[in-house]
Short mmCIF file of C-alpha atoms in Angstrom, two decimals:
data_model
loop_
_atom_site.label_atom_id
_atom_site.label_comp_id
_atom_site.label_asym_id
_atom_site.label_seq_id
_atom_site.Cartn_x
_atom_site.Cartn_y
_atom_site.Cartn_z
CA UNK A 1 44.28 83.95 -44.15
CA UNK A 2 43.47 83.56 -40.41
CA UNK A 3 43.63 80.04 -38.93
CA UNK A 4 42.42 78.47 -35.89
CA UNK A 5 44.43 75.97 -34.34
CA UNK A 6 43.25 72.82 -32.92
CA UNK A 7 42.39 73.23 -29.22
CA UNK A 8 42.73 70.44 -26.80
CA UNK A 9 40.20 68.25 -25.97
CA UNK A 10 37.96 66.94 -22.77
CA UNK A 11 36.43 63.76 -23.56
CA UNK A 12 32.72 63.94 -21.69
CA UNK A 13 31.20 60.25 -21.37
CA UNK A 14 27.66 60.39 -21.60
CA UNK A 15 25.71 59.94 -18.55
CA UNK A 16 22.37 58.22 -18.88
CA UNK A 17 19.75 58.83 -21.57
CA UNK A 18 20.14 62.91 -22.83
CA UNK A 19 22.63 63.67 -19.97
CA UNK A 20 26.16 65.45 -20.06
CA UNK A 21 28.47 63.78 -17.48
CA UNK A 22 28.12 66.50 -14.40
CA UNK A 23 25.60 68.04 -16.72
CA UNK A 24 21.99 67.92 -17.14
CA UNK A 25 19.36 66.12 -19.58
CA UNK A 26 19.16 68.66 -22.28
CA UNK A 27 16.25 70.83 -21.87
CA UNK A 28 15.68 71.97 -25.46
CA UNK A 29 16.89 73.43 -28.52
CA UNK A 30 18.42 77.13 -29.40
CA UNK A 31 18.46 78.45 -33.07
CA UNK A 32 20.66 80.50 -34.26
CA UNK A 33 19.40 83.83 -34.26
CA UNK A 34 17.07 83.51 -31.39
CA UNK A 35 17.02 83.33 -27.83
CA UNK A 36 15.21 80.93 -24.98
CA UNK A 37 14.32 82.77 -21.26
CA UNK A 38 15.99 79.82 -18.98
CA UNK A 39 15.03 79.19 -15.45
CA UNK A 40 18.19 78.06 -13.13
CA UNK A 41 17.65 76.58 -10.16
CA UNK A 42 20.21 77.74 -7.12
CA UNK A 43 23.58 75.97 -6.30
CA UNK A 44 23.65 73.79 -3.55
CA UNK A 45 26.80 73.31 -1.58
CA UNK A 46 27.91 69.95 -1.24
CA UNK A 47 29.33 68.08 2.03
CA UNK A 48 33.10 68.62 1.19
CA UNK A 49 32.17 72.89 1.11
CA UNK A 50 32.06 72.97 -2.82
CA UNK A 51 29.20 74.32 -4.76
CA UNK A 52 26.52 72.11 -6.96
CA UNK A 53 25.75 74.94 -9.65
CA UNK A 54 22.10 74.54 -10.87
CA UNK A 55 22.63 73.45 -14.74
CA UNK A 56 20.48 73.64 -17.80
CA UNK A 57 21.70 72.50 -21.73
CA UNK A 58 20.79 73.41 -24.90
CA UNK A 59 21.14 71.73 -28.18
CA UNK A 60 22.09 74.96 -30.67
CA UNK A 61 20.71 74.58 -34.15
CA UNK A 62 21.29 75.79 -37.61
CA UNK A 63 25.08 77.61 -36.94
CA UNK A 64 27.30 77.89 -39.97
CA UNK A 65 29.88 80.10 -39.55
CA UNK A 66 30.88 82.56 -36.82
CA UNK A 67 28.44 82.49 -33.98
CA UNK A 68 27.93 84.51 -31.22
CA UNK A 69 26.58 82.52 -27.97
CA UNK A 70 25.72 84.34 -24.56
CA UNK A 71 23.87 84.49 -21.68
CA UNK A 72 22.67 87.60 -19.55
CA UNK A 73 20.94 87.66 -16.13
CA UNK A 74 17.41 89.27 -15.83
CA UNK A 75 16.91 88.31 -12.09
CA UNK A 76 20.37 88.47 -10.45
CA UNK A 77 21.85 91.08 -12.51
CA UNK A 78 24.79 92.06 -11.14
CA UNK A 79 24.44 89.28 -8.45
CA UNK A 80 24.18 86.52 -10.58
CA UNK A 81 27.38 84.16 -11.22
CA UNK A 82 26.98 82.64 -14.14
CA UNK A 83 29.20 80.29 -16.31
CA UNK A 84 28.89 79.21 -20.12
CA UNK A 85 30.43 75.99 -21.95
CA UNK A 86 30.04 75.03 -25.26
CA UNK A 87 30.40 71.70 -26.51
CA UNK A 88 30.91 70.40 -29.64
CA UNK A 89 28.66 66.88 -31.01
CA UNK A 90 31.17 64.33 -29.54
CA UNK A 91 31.00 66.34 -25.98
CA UNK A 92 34.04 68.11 -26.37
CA UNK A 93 34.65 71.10 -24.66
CA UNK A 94 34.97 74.00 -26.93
CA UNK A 95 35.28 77.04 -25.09
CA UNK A 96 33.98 78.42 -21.37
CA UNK A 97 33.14 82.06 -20.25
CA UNK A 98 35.98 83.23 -17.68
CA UNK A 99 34.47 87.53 -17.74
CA UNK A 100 32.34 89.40 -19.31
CA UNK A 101 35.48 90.58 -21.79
CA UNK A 102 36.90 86.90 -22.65
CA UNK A 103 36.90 83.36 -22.75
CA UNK A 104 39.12 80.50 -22.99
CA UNK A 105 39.89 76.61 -23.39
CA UNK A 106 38.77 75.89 -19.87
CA UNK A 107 37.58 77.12 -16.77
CA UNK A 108 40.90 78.51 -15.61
CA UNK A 109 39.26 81.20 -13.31
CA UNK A 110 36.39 80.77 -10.75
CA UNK A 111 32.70 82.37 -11.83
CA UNK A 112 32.83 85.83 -11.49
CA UNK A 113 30.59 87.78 -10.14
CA UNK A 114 29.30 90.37 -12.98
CA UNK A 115 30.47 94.20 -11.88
CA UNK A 116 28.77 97.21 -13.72
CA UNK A 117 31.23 98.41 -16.53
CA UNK A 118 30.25 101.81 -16.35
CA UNK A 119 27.37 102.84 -18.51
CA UNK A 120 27.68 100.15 -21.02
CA UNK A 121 24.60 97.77 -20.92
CA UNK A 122 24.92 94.01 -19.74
CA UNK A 123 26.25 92.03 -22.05
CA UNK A 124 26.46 89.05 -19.28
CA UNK A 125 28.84 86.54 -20.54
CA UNK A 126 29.30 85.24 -24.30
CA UNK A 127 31.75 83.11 -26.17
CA UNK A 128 32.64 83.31 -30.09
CA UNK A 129 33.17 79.67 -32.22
CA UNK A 130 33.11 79.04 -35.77
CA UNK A 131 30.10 76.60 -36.51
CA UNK A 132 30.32 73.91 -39.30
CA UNK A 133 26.95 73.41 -41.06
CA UNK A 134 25.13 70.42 -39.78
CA UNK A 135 26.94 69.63 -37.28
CA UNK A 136 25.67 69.39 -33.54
CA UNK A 137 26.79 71.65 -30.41
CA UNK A 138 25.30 72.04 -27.26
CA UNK A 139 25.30 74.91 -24.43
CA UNK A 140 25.68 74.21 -20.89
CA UNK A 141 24.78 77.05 -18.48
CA UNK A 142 25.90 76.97 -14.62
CA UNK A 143 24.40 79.22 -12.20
CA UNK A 144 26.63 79.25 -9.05
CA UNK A 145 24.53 81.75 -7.07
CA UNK A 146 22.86 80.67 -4.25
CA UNK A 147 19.65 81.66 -5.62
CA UNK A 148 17.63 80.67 -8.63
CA UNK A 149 17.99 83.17 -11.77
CA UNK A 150 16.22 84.00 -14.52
CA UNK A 151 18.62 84.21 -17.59
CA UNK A 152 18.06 85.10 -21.48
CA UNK A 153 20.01 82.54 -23.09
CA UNK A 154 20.93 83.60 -27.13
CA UNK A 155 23.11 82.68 -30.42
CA UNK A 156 23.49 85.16 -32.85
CA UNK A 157 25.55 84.97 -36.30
CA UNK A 158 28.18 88.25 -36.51
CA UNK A 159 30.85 89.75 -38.53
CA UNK A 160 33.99 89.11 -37.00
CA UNK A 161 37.02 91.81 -37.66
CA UNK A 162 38.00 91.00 -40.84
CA UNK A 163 42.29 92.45 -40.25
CA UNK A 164 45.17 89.90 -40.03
CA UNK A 165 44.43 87.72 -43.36
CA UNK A 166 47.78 88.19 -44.19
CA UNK A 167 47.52 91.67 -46.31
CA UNK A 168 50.28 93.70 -46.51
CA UNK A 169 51.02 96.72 -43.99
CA UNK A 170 53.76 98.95 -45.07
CA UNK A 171 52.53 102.40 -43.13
CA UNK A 172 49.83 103.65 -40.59
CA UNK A 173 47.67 101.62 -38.02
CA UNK A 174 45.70 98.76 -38.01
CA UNK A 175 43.59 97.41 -35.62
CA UNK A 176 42.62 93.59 -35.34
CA UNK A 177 40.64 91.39 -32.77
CA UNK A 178 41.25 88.16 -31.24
CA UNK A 179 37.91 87.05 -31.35
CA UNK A 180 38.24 83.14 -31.57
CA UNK A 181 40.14 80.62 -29.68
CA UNK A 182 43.35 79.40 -31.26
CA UNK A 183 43.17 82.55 -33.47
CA UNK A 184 46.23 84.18 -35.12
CA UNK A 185 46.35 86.96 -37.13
CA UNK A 186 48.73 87.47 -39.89
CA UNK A 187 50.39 91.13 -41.58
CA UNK A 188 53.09 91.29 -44.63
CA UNK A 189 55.44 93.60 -43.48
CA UNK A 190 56.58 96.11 -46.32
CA UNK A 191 58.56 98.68 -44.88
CA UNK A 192 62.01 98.89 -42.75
CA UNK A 193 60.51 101.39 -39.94
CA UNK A 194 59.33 101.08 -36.47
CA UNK A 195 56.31 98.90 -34.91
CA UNK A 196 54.22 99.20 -32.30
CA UNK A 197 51.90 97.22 -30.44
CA UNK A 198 49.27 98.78 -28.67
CA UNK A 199 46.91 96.81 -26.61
CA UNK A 200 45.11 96.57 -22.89
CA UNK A 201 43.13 93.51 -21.54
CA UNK A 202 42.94 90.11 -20.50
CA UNK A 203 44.39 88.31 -22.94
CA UNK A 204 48.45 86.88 -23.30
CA UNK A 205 48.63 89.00 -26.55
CA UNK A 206 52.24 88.95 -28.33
CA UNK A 207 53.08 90.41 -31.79
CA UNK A 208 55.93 87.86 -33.25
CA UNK A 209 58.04 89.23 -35.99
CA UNK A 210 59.74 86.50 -38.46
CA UNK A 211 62.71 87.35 -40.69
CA UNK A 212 61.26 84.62 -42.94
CA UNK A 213 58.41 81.87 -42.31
CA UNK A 214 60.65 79.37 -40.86
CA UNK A 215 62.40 81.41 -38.66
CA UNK A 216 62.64 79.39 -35.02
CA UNK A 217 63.27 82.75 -32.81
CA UNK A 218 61.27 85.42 -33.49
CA UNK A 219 61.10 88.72 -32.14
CA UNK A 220 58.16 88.88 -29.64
CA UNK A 221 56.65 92.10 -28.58
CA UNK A 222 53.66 92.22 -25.92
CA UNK A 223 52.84 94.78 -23.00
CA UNK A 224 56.18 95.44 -21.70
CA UNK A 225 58.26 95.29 -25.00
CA UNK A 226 56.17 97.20 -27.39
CA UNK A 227 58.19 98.74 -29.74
CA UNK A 228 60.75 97.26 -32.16
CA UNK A 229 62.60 98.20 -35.42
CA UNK A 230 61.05 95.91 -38.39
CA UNK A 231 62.70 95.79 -42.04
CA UNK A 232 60.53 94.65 -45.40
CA UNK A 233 59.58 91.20 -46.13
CA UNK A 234 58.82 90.26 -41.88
CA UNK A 235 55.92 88.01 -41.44
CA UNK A 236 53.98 89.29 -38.56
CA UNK A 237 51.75 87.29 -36.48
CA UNK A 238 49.43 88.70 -33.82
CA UNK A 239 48.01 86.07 -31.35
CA UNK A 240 47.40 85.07 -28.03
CA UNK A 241 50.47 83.82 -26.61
CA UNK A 242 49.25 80.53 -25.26
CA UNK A 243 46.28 79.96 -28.09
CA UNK A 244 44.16 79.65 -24.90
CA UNK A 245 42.03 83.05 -24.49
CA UNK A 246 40.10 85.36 -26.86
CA UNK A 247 37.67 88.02 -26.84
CA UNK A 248 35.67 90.37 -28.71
CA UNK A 249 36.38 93.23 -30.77
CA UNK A 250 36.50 95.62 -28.30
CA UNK A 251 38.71 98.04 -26.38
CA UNK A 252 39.91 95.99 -23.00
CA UNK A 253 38.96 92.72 -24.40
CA UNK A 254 40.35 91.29 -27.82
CA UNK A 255 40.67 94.30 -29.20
CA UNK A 256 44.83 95.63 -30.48
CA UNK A 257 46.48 98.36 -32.05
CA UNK A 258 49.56 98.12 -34.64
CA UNK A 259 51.80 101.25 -35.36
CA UNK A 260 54.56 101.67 -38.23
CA UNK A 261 55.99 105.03 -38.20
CA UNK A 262 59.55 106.29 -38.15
CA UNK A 263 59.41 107.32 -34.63
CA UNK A 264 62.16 105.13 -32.89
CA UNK A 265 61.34 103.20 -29.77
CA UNK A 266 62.62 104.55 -26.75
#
């Protein structure tokens, strides 16, 4: 069964009447399953050299379950640099768009400019949470540009990748996502072979083999060390090894790869 740990929390005061502290009076509401064209007006660089971004919220409505939230540029495009934060009903931060492949717990990276990923379309930036039914979140979107944008602002409901519930994985490959923050996955190991992990992209991922559930020191495999022998009866949990990033089920973002074979590791 895949669990979400808690993630830490930002306390945000409100500010006046309808305002986020170093937000903006919230502008309207977003369903779920729909989207809202935004207008953002430019940044404006402050006295000290920083950058004012231009700021617009959103209430979201009617999310139960995973949710989808994003926001892609019509007028900057590839310009435009662009940042997303979701907050839950007691103005916690929940999560905030680092790249177009991942997010994390907070804005640990600079707005990016968006580059062209080859032929793929825009997907601008988006962030994964699991709504609770009835309860309130709100979307605050940043435009650091130095020009206004136009942006299509959307929440959509999706399937997430349903591997690492804790099923059993004696032979073969699976592949699994990290597609929420806090996320682990979990495999019952049922065979004494080889593993491997397979996986490219932003996030800290580590595969952490226990002898038993308890077990203080397990064996952790990740980019470098990939490969390790594994006997019947290991827990294995696949996660990101801080709980602080996740992204999308998709090669070079949240995407992995796990290998049992009886090939032995180099």
């Amino acid at each position: 069964m895949r669990k979400v740990l808690g993630l830490f929390t930002l306390a945000l005061a409100l500010a006046g009447c309808g305002e986020l502290q170093l937000g903006a009076p919230v502008s309207g509401e977003l369903r779920v399953g729909e989207s809202v064209s935004v207008e953002l007006p430019p940044a404006e660089e402050r006295p000290d050299g920083t950058l004012r971004p231009g700021v617009k919220v959103y209430r979201l409505v009617g999310g139960s379950g995973p949710v989808r939230v994003g926001v892609v540029s019509a007028q900057l495009e590839g310009r435009a640099r662009l940042r997303l934060t979701l907050y839950d009903g007691n103005y916690v931060v929940q999560g905030v768009s680092v790249a177009r492949n991942y997010f994390a717990l907070g804005p640990e990276l600079a707005p990016l400019g968006l580059e062209t990923l080859g032929l793929t379309p825009d997907p601008g930036i988006r962030l994964n949470f699991k709504a609770q039914a009835g309860k309130a979140y709100y979307l605050k979107v940043e435009n650091f540009a130095p020009e206004e944008d136009t942006v299509s602002l959307y929440a959509e409901d999706f399937t997430p990748n349903l591997m690492g519930q804790g099923e059993t994985f004696s032979s073969g490959t699976v592949t699994g996502a990290i597609e929420f923050l806090g996320e682990f996955d979990r495999y019952d190991v049922a065979s004494a072979t080889y593993l491997r992990l397979f996986y490219s992209g932003p996030l800290d991922l580590v595969a952490l083999l226990y002898e038993r559930p308890s077990d203080p020191t397990p064996l952790t495999l990740d980019s470098v060390y990939a490969c390790a022998p594994v006997s019947p009866a290991t827990l294995l949990v696949v996660r990101d090894r801080g709980l602080a990033r996740a992204g999308f089920d998709e090669e070079g973002s949240g995407r992995y790869t796990l290998e049992l074979s009886n090939t032995p590791c180099p």
